[in-house]
mmCIF file of C-alpha atoms in Angstrom:
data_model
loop_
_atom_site.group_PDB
_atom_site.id
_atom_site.type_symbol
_atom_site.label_atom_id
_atom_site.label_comp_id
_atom_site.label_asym_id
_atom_site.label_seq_id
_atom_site.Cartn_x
_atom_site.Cartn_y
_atom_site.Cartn_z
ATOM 1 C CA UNK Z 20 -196.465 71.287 -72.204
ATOM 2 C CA UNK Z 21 -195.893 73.859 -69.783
ATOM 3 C CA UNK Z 22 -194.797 71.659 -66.949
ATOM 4 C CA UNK Z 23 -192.134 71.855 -64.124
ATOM 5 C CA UNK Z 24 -190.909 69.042 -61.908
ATOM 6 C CA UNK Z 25 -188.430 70.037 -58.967
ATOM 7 C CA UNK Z 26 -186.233 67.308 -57.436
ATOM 8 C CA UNK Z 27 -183.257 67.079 -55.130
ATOM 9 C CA UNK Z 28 -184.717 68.317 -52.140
ATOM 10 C CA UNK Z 29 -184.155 66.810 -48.868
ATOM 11 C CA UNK Z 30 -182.587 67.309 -45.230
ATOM 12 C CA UNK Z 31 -179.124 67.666 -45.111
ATOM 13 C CA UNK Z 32 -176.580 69.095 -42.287
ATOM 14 C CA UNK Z 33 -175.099 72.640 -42.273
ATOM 15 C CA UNK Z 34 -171.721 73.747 -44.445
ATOM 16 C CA UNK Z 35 -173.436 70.534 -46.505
ATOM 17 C CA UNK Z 36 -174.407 70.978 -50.629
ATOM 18 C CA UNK Z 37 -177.724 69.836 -52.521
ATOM 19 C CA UNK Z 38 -178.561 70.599 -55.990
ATOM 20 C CA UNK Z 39 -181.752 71.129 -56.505
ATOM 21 C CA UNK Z 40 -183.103 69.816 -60.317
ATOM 22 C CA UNK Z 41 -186.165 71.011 -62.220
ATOM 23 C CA UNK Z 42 -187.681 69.057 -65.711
ATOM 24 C CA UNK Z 43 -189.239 70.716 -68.233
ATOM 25 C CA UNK Z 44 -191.983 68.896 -70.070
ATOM 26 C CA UNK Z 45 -191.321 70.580 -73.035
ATOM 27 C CA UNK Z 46 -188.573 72.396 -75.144
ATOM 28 C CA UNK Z 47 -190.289 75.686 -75.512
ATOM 29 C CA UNK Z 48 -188.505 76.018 -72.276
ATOM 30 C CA UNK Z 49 -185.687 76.739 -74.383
ATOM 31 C CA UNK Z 50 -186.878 79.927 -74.896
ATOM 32 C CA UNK Z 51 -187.632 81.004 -71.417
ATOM 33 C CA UNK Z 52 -185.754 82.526 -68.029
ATOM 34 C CA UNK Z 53 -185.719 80.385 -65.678
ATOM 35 C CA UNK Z 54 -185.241 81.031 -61.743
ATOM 36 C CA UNK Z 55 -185.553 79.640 -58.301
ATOM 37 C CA UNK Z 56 -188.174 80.978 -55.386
ATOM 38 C CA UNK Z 57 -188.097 79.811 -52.373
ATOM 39 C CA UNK Z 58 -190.875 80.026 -49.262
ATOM 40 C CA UNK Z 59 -189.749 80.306 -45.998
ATOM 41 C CA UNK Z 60 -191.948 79.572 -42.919
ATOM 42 C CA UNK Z 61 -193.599 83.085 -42.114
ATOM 43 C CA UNK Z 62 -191.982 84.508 -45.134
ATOM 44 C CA UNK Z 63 -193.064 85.889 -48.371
ATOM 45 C CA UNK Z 64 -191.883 83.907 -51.694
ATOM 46 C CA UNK Z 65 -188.772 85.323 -52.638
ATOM 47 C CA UNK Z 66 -186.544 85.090 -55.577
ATOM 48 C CA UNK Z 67 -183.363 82.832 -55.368
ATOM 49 C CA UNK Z 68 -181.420 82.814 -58.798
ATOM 50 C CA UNK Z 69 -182.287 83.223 -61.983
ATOM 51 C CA UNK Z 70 -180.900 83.017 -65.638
ATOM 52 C CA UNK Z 71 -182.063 84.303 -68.651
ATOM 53 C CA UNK Z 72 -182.838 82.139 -72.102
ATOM 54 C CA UNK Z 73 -179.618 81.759 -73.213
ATOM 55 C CA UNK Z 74 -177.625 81.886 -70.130
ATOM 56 C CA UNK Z 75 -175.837 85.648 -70.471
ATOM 57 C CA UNK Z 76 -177.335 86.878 -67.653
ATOM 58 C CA UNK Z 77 -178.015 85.496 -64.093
ATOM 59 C CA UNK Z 78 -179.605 86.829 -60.895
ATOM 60 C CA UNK Z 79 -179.104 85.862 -57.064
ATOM 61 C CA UNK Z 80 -180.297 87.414 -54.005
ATOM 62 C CA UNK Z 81 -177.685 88.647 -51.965
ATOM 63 C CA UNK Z 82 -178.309 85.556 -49.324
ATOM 64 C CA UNK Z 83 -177.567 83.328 -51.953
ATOM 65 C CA UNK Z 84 -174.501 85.184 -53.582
ATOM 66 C CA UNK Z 85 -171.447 83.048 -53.994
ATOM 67 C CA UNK Z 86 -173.282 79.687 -52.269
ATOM 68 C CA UNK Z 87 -175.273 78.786 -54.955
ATOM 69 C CA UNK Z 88 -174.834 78.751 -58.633
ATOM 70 C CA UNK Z 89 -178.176 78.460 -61.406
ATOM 71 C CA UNK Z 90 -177.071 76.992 -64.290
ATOM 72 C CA UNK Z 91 -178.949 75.242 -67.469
ATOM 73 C CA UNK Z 92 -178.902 72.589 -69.738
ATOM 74 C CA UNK Z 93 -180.636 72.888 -73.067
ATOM 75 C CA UNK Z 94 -180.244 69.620 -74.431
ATOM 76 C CA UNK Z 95 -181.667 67.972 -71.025
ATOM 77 C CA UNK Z 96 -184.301 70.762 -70.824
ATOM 78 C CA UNK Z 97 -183.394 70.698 -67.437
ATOM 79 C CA UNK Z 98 -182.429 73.666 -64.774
ATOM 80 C CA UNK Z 99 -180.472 73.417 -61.572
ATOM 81 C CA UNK Z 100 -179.667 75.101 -58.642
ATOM 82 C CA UNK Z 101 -176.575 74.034 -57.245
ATOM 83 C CA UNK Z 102 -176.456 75.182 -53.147
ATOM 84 C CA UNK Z 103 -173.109 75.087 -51.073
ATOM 85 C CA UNK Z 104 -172.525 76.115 -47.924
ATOM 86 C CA UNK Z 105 -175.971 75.435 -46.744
ATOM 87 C CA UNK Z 106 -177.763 77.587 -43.238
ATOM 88 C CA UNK Z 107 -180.648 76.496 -41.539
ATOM 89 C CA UNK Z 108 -182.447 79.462 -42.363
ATOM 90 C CA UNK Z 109 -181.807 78.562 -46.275
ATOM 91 C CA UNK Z 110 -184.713 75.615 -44.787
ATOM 92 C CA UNK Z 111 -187.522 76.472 -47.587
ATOM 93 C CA UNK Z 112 -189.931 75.061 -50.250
ATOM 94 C CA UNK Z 113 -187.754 75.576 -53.379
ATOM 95 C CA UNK Z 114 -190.422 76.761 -56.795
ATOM 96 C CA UNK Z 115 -188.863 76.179 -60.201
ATOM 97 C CA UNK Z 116 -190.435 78.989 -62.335
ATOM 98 C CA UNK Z 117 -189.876 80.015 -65.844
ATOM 99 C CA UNK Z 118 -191.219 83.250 -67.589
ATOM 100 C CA UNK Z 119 -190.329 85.038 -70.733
ATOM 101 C CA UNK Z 120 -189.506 87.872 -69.091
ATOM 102 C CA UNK Z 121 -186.065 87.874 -66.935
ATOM 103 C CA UNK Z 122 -186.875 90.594 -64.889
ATOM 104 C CA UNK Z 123 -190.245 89.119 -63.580
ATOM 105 C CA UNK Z 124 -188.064 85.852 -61.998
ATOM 106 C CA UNK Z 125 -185.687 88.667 -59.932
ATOM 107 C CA UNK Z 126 -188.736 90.254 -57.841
ATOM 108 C CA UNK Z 127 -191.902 89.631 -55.762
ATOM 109 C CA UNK Z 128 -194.737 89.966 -57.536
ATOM 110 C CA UNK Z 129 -193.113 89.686 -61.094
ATOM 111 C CA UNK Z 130 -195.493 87.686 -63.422
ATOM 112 C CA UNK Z 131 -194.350 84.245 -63.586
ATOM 113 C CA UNK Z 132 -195.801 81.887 -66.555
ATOM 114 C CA UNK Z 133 -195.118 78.124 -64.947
ATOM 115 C CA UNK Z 134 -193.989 77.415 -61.623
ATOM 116 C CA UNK Z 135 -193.205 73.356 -60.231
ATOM 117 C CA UNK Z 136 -195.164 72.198 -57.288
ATOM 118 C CA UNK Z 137 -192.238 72.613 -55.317
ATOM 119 C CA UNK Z 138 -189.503 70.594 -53.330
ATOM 120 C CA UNK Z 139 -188.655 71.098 -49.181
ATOM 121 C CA UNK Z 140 -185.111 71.875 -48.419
ATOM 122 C CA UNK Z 141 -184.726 71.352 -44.718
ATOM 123 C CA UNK Z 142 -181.009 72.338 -43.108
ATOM 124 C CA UNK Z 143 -180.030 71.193 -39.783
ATOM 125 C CA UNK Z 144 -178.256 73.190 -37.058
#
């Protein structure tokens, strides 16, 4: 186990939504934060969202406040990322990470147990 598999990336137009998907291969997932990174061209990786194991508490960065929305679903071992209101500068590889630690998915350089390969997000102008 130990595996994460982002989908649901893709181009899409400004002001338009994706939701971004990541599998986990395993349910000791269940157990785990979860969050979204995301690399921008010249840009450090950068937290996105994140939620802790059991959902009380979530995390976005202030350029993703009230446009996107991390949720979870334990019986699908699945988290998403759901993004409204899409920019082009929101154009980014999109990491799927999980650690046990909540705090670590909320800043650069936190330690981070699995990350997904990653999925491209590309917004138009």
């Amino acid at each position: 186990q130990g595996q994460l598999v982002e989908s649901g990336g893709g181009l899409v137009q400004a002001g338009g939504s994706l939701r971004l998907s990541c599998a986990a291969s395993g349910r000791t997932f269940s157990a785990y934060a979860m969050g979204w990174f995301r690399q921008i061209l010249g840009k450090e990786r950068e937290s996105v969202a994140a939620i802790s194991w059991n959902g009380d508490s979530t995390y976005y960065a202030d350029s993703a406040k009230g446009r996107f929305t991390i949720s979870r679903d334990s019986t699908k071992n699945t988290v998403y990322l759901q993004m409204n209101s899409l920019k082009p500068e929101d154009t980014a590889v999109y990491f799927c990470a999980a650690d046990r630690t909540f705090r670590d998915l909320t800043v650069v350089g936190g330690r981070v147990t699995y990350w997904g390969q990653g999925t491209q997000v590309t917004v138009s102008s």
